[in-house]
Structures are given as C-alpha cells and as structure tokens.
C-alpha cells in the first residue's frame, strides 16, 4: 500500500511551507514517530513525524523547496519492494513551483513567475531562470523596481539569503512601514512602587506558584486592565481601511527576541486570566519561541502588543 506524506497545515492561516531538511533518504525504513522532515511556515519551524511504519520510497519535494499545504512531498510503502512506478500522487494545485530564492527575486524585480519556464527538477523555477529572464530584456518588470539603486557604490562584503522566517519578518516589517503612521511617544514614570509590588509578590507566591512573577507578567496585567477601561485602544482598521473595528477579545502579544528574529507569541483571552495563569502561559510561549517550537496559532490573533 502506498502512503502519501503531505505538507501539513500547521494553523488556520498557513498556506504554504518551506521543507527545510529531510531526516530520511529514499529507501530508508521508517518507524511510527520517526522524524521525517522539518517544515518552516511564516511563523514557526516544526519537525514532522511519521504516523505509520514502512519505507520511504520516493521524495517528491527537495530540501529548501516551498510548496502549498497538503502537497504530497513523499511516498511511503508498507514493504521495501512494493511497486510504485504507476502511482500518481494527488495534484498540488495550480501554484507555480519555484525555489524560495527565485520567488524572492521575482517579487523584488516584479517578474510574473507564470511567464517563466523552469529548468530545475520537475520543471521547478530556480533563481537562474529569473536571472535569465531579466537579462533577456523582457518588459514584464514593474517600473517601481526599475529605479536606480543609490547604494551601488558601496562594496558588499557578503550576502545572506533572506529565506524562511527571516524573509517573512523583513517583508512584513517593510509592509508595516509603508502602511502605518510611525509615531514615537516617550513618557517617564516613577516605577518605585511597581518594583516594590513585584518584590512583595515574589516573596509571597514564588514557592507556591513555582515561579516568581516578573515585570512582564505585571505589565501584561496592567495593559489588560487599561484595555478594559479604554476599549478604543483595543481596535484595528478594517481590511479596506474604511472603518475602525473595536474588538471584543483582548489577546496580548509579548515581543520575544530569538535567534531566528523577533517573534510575538500571543496570550489569548488575556482578560480572562489572573496573574498566575497569565504568567504560566507566557512562560510556556517564551520557551517555545526560544526553542523554535511555536505553533502558527501561538503567533496569530493578537489585538495589542507589548
């Protein structure tokens, strides 16, 4: 029996995933629970485990390839020599097959990938195909990206591919800068009593709770209370930018600096939690963020961010 291994959907908002690394090669035996491959979405990186035993017979999606969710990435069989030559996996849809570098270059240069012919495995579009298209003098390039680069005189020492999560962070940060009004407000406050409260709570509940409440926990609770009192701050613009939407839920995001970039895990329904429950959930989310084990849903739905 042939078993399809698919690109998993790791959250309601996930549409595609980057297959980072295979832990098995074609022909390897597979036991239930074995690690098969690592997938990176726009919000998290997770290892995918086998749900059945057998043999990994055919890898259909190579490492560093981005494909739509539910795409068949490999085939397994129950026995080592089972015939699979005539087996046809389910179609992956109409999405153009292209490498992450090719997609990034095409996006930056305004190239429609549908116009290109891929020279990679199985007709996949690779970076060299986009380069050749640009060098051919095609006029399908957007005028916005054809502006002169005023940094041309600067000598570049090295380049690092902006792929996976870092690429998404860069893209969304740039988008945010274009679509929002940037305002900085600095206010100084006397935090003496704030520090005293934290020290008192630390002495009173640390042994019972198993952790000492920190400043982030207290700030979180203060912000939640403020959003209850001033609900107009717990709001967003509608998708068309025509109305302000006041939100019922208070889902508090806390920025966490990780090796993979700045992540903002979200404590959902923070207004329904006390200090202890808030602190426990926040610590779990921070640990997942630092270890790269956040689920996409852990990073979605935020209504206000610290």
Short mmCIF file of C-alpha atoms in Angstrom, two decimals:
data_model
loop_
_atom_site.label_atom_id
_atom_site.label_comp_id
_atom_site.label_asym_id
_atom_site.label_seq_id
_atom_site.Cartn_x
_atom_site.Cartn_y
_atom_site.Cartn_z
CA UNK A 1 0.00 0.00 0.00
CA UNK A 2 1.28 3.46 -0.94
CA UNK A 3 1.03 6.17 1.73
CA UNK A 4 1.21 9.84 0.82
CA UNK A 5 3.25 12.15 3.06
CA UNK A 6 1.91 15.68 2.76
CA UNK A 7 2.97 19.19 3.68
CA UNK A 8 0.96 19.69 6.89
CA UNK A 9 -1.26 22.66 7.59
CA UNK A 10 0.07 23.93 10.90
CA UNK A 11 -2.51 26.62 11.52
CA UNK A 12 -5.59 28.24 10.09
CA UNK A 13 -3.57 30.93 8.30
CA UNK A 14 -0.84 28.71 6.85
CA UNK A 15 -0.97 28.44 3.05
CA UNK A 16 2.50 27.11 2.23
CA UNK A 17 5.56 25.71 3.93
CA UNK A 18 9.30 25.55 3.34
CA UNK A 19 10.67 22.00 3.51
CA UNK A 20 13.94 22.73 5.26
CA UNK A 21 15.56 19.33 5.74
CA UNK A 22 14.88 15.62 5.22
CA UNK A 23 15.91 13.30 8.06
CA UNK A 24 15.42 10.22 5.91
CA UNK A 25 16.58 9.33 2.43
CA UNK A 26 14.88 7.22 -0.22
CA UNK A 27 14.88 3.54 0.74
CA UNK A 28 15.24 4.12 4.48
CA UNK A 29 12.97 2.17 6.85
CA UNK A 30 10.57 4.33 8.84
CA UNK A 31 9.02 3.62 12.23
CA UNK A 32 5.98 5.36 13.64
CA UNK A 33 7.19 8.54 15.39
CA UNK A 34 10.43 8.83 13.38
CA UNK A 35 11.32 12.35 12.27
CA UNK A 36 10.76 12.71 8.53
CA UNK A 37 11.43 16.34 7.71
CA UNK A 38 11.47 19.88 9.07
CA UNK A 39 8.91 22.38 7.81
CA UNK A 40 9.06 26.14 8.25
CA UNK A 41 5.96 28.29 7.91
CA UNK A 42 5.88 32.05 8.05
CA UNK A 43 5.64 31.82 11.84
CA UNK A 44 7.30 28.68 13.16
CA UNK A 45 9.56 25.72 12.45
CA UNK A 46 8.44 22.20 13.34
CA UNK A 47 9.63 18.63 12.85
CA UNK A 48 7.14 16.31 11.13
CA UNK A 49 6.90 12.75 12.44
CA UNK A 50 5.82 9.59 10.64
CA UNK A 51 2.34 8.40 11.55
CA UNK A 52 2.90 4.86 10.26
CA UNK A 53 5.73 2.43 9.61
CA UNK A 54 7.14 1.37 6.27
CA UNK A 55 9.82 2.51 3.83
CA UNK A 56 10.42 5.97 2.38
CA UNK A 57 10.38 5.14 -1.31
CA UNK A 58 10.21 8.42 -3.19
CA UNK A 59 10.94 12.04 -2.23
CA UNK A 60 8.90 14.42 -4.39
CA UNK A 61 9.86 17.75 -2.82
CA UNK A 62 13.52 18.60 -2.28
CA UNK A 63 15.05 20.49 0.63
CA UNK A 64 14.70 24.30 0.56
CA UNK A 65 11.53 23.99 -1.52
CA UNK A 66 8.35 25.93 -0.75
CA UNK A 67 5.07 24.21 -1.59
CA UNK A 68 1.40 24.68 -0.78
CA UNK A 69 -0.05 22.93 2.25
CA UNK A 70 -1.46 19.45 1.59
CA UNK A 71 1.01 18.96 -1.28
CA UNK A 72 2.34 15.40 -1.44
CA UNK A 73 6.04 15.65 -0.56
CA UNK A 74 6.96 11.94 -0.50
CA UNK A 75 5.63 8.41 -0.87
CA UNK A 76 5.95 5.53 1.58
CA UNK A 77 5.14 1.84 1.14
CA UNK A 78 4.46 -0.87 3.68
CA UNK A 79 7.09 -3.21 2.18
CA UNK A 80 10.54 -2.46 0.82
CA UNK A 81 9.92 -3.64 -2.76
CA UNK A 82 6.30 -2.65 -3.31
CA UNK A 83 5.62 -1.34 -6.82
CA UNK A 84 5.02 2.44 -7.03
CA UNK A 85 6.03 3.24 -10.62
CA UNK A 86 2.43 3.74 -11.80
CA UNK A 87 1.29 5.58 -8.69
CA UNK A 88 0.27 9.18 -9.29
CA UNK A 89 0.06 11.46 -6.25
CA UNK A 90 -2.75 13.92 -5.82
CA UNK A 91 -2.20 17.20 -7.69
CA UNK A 92 -0.79 20.07 -5.66
CA UNK A 93 -2.92 22.71 -7.36
CA UNK A 94 -2.11 25.44 -9.82
CA UNK A 95 0.59 27.15 -7.76
CA UNK A 96 3.81 27.77 -9.70
CA UNK A 97 6.66 25.59 -8.46
CA UNK A 98 9.66 27.80 -7.64
CA UNK A 99 12.51 27.93 -5.15
CA UNK A 100 12.40 30.48 -2.30
CA UNK A 101 15.27 32.45 -3.85
CA UNK A 102 13.50 32.53 -7.21
CA UNK A 103 10.29 33.73 -5.58
CA UNK A 104 12.11 36.46 -3.67
CA UNK A 105 13.99 37.71 -6.74
CA UNK A 106 10.82 37.63 -8.83
CA UNK A 107 8.93 39.60 -6.19
CA UNK A 108 11.71 42.19 -5.86
CA UNK A 109 12.06 42.62 -9.62
CA UNK A 110 8.35 42.50 -10.42
CA UNK A 111 8.55 39.34 -12.51
CA UNK A 112 5.47 37.16 -13.06
CA UNK A 113 6.62 33.59 -12.38
CA UNK A 114 3.86 32.26 -14.64
CA UNK A 115 5.79 33.67 -17.62
CA UNK A 116 8.92 31.62 -16.89
CA UNK A 117 9.94 28.11 -17.86
CA UNK A 118 11.69 26.29 -15.04
CA UNK A 119 14.95 24.43 -15.59
CA UNK A 120 15.07 22.86 -12.12
CA UNK A 121 13.91 19.38 -11.10
CA UNK A 122 10.43 18.60 -12.50
CA UNK A 123 10.31 22.00 -14.21
CA UNK A 124 10.77 23.95 -10.99
CA UNK A 125 11.74 27.61 -11.43
CA UNK A 126 15.12 28.39 -9.88
CA UNK A 127 16.96 31.65 -9.30
CA UNK A 128 18.95 31.27 -12.54
CA UNK A 129 15.69 31.19 -14.52
CA UNK A 130 14.65 34.57 -13.10
CA UNK A 131 18.12 35.98 -13.79
CA UNK A 132 17.98 34.76 -17.40
CA UNK A 133 14.53 36.29 -17.80
CA UNK A 134 15.77 39.64 -16.55
CA UNK A 135 18.86 39.54 -18.77
CA UNK A 136 16.70 38.79 -21.80
CA UNK A 137 15.42 42.38 -21.62
CA UNK A 138 11.79 41.44 -21.01
CA UNK A 139 9.49 44.39 -20.34
CA UNK A 140 7.38 42.45 -17.85
CA UNK A 141 9.26 44.09 -14.98
CA UNK A 142 7.41 46.63 -12.88
CA UNK A 143 8.62 50.22 -13.16
CA UNK A 144 8.64 50.50 -9.35
CA UNK A 145 11.58 48.11 -9.06
CA UNK A 146 13.47 49.55 -12.01
CA UNK A 147 14.62 52.64 -10.12
CA UNK A 148 18.34 53.31 -9.84
CA UNK A 149 19.95 51.89 -6.71
CA UNK A 150 21.76 54.72 -4.95
CA UNK A 151 23.76 52.19 -2.95
CA UNK A 152 25.66 50.91 -5.98
CA UNK A 153 28.98 52.45 -4.88
CA UNK A 154 29.04 50.53 -1.58
CA UNK A 155 31.27 47.44 -1.60
CA UNK A 156 29.40 44.34 -0.38
CA UNK A 157 31.47 42.01 1.80
CA UNK A 158 28.98 39.14 1.99
CA UNK A 159 25.36 38.22 1.37
CA UNK A 160 22.97 36.04 3.39
CA UNK A 161 19.81 34.62 1.77
CA UNK A 162 16.66 36.15 3.29
CA UNK A 163 14.66 32.94 3.42
CA UNK A 164 12.04 31.37 5.64
CA UNK A 165 11.01 33.21 8.77
CA UNK A 166 13.60 35.99 8.43
CA UNK A 167 12.34 36.73 4.93
CA UNK A 168 8.76 36.92 6.14
CA UNK A 169 9.75 39.20 9.05
CA UNK A 170 11.57 41.54 6.64
CA UNK A 171 8.67 41.57 4.20
CA UNK A 172 6.03 42.29 6.84
CA UNK A 173 8.15 44.91 8.59
CA UNK A 174 8.56 46.72 5.29
CA UNK A 175 4.84 46.42 4.57
CA UNK A 176 4.03 47.80 8.02
CA UNK A 177 6.34 50.75 7.49
CA UNK A 178 4.56 51.59 4.23
CA UNK A 179 1.02 51.24 5.53
CA UNK A 180 1.13 52.76 9.04
CA UNK A 181 1.86 56.17 10.52
CA UNK A 182 5.01 55.88 12.62
CA UNK A 183 4.74 57.89 15.84
CA UNK A 184 7.06 57.69 18.85
CA UNK A 185 5.86 58.86 22.27
CA UNK A 186 8.24 58.73 25.23
CA UNK A 187 6.92 59.13 28.78
CA UNK A 188 8.90 58.76 32.00
CA UNK A 189 7.29 57.37 35.14
CA UNK A 190 8.41 56.66 38.69
CA UNK A 191 8.39 52.85 38.97
CA UNK A 192 9.36 52.66 42.65
CA UNK A 193 6.01 51.26 43.80
CA UNK A 194 5.92 48.95 40.77
CA UNK A 195 9.24 47.41 41.82
CA UNK A 196 8.07 47.11 45.42
CA UNK A 197 4.90 45.25 44.36
CA UNK A 198 6.93 42.84 42.29
CA UNK A 199 9.33 42.13 45.15
CA UNK A 200 6.46 41.57 47.58
CA UNK A 201 4.68 39.16 45.22
CA UNK A 202 7.95 37.35 44.59
CA UNK A 203 8.34 36.70 48.31
CA UNK A 204 4.70 35.75 48.86
CA UNK A 205 3.85 33.40 45.94
CA UNK A 206 7.06 32.15 44.31
CA UNK A 207 7.20 28.91 46.33
CA UNK A 208 3.53 28.14 45.80
CA UNK A 209 3.38 29.04 42.10
CA UNK A 210 6.73 27.56 41.11
CA UNK A 211 7.89 30.84 39.56
CA UNK A 212 8.35 34.43 40.66
CA UNK A 213 6.06 36.93 38.91
CA UNK A 214 8.17 39.14 36.68
CA UNK A 215 7.82 42.65 35.31
CA UNK A 216 6.42 41.31 32.02
CA UNK A 217 3.67 39.48 33.91
CA UNK A 218 2.71 42.60 35.83
CA UNK A 219 2.92 44.84 32.76
CA UNK A 220 0.69 42.38 30.94
CA UNK A 221 -1.96 42.56 33.62
CA UNK A 222 -1.72 46.36 33.74
CA UNK A 223 -2.18 46.61 29.97
CA UNK A 224 -5.15 44.22 30.07
CA UNK A 225 -6.80 46.37 32.75
CA UNK A 226 -6.11 49.52 30.73
CA UNK A 227 -7.66 47.98 27.62
CA UNK A 228 -10.76 47.10 29.63
CA UNK A 229 -11.07 50.71 30.79
CA UNK A 230 -10.20 52.23 27.40
CA UNK A 231 -11.57 49.75 24.81
CA UNK A 232 -11.00 52.18 21.93
CA UNK A 233 -7.30 51.20 22.21
CA UNK A 234 -8.14 47.55 21.54
CA UNK A 235 -9.02 48.17 17.91
CA UNK A 236 -7.85 47.88 14.33
CA UNK A 237 -8.60 49.24 10.88
CA UNK A 238 -10.85 47.17 8.64
CA UNK A 239 -9.26 45.42 5.66
CA UNK A 240 -10.47 48.18 3.33
CA UNK A 241 -9.31 50.90 5.71
CA UNK A 242 -12.74 52.50 5.88
CA UNK A 243 -13.84 51.79 9.46
CA UNK A 244 -12.34 51.19 12.90
CA UNK A 245 -13.18 47.79 14.34
CA UNK A 246 -13.40 47.60 18.16
CA UNK A 247 -12.51 44.10 19.31
CA UNK A 248 -14.22 42.03 21.98
CA UNK A 249 -11.22 39.82 22.77
CA UNK A 250 -8.04 41.02 24.44
CA UNK A 251 -5.27 38.85 23.00
CA UNK A 252 -1.99 40.21 24.29
CA UNK A 253 1.20 39.77 22.28
CA UNK A 254 4.60 39.89 24.01
CA UNK A 255 7.65 40.51 21.81
CA UNK A 256 10.42 37.93 22.28
CA UNK A 257 13.92 38.33 20.83
CA UNK A 258 15.10 34.96 19.48
CA UNK A 259 17.99 33.74 17.34
CA UNK A 260 15.55 33.50 14.42
CA UNK A 261 14.29 37.05 14.76
CA UNK A 262 11.71 38.96 16.76
CA UNK A 263 8.62 36.85 17.47
CA UNK A 264 5.38 37.89 19.14
CA UNK A 265 3.62 34.96 20.85
CA UNK A 266 0.07 35.75 21.92
CA UNK A 267 -1.68 35.10 25.23
CA UNK A 268 -5.24 34.60 24.01
CA UNK A 269 -8.16 35.85 26.13
CA UNK A 270 -5.70 37.52 28.49
CA UNK A 271 -8.55 39.40 30.15
CA UNK A 272 -9.98 36.10 31.42
CA UNK A 273 -6.75 35.16 33.22
CA UNK A 274 -5.35 36.05 36.60
CA UNK A 275 -1.70 36.85 37.21
CA UNK A 276 -0.71 33.24 37.86
CA UNK A 277 -2.44 31.78 34.78
CA UNK A 278 -1.11 34.62 32.63
CA UNK A 279 2.45 34.07 33.91
CA UNK A 280 2.31 30.30 33.36
CA UNK A 281 1.07 30.66 29.78
CA UNK A 282 3.54 33.41 28.97
CA UNK A 283 6.47 31.31 30.19
CA UNK A 284 5.35 28.37 28.07
CA UNK A 285 5.09 30.58 24.99
CA UNK A 286 8.50 32.18 25.58
CA UNK A 287 10.12 28.75 25.96
CA UNK A 288 8.55 27.61 22.70
CA UNK A 289 9.69 30.79 20.97
CA UNK A 290 13.31 30.38 22.10
CA UNK A 291 13.37 26.70 21.10
CA UNK A 292 11.68 27.29 17.74
CA UNK A 293 8.66 25.17 18.66
CA UNK A 294 5.86 27.75 18.45
CA UNK A 295 2.75 26.72 16.56
CA UNK A 296 1.37 29.16 13.99
CA UNK A 297 -1.73 29.69 16.13
CA UNK A 298 0.53 30.77 19.01
CA UNK A 299 1.53 33.78 16.93
CA UNK A 300 -1.84 34.75 15.49
CA UNK A 301 -4.85 36.70 16.69
CA UNK A 302 -3.05 39.36 18.72
CA UNK A 303 -5.01 42.57 19.37
CA UNK A 304 -2.37 44.54 21.31
CA UNK A 305 1.39 44.07 21.64
CA UNK A 306 3.91 44.89 24.36
#
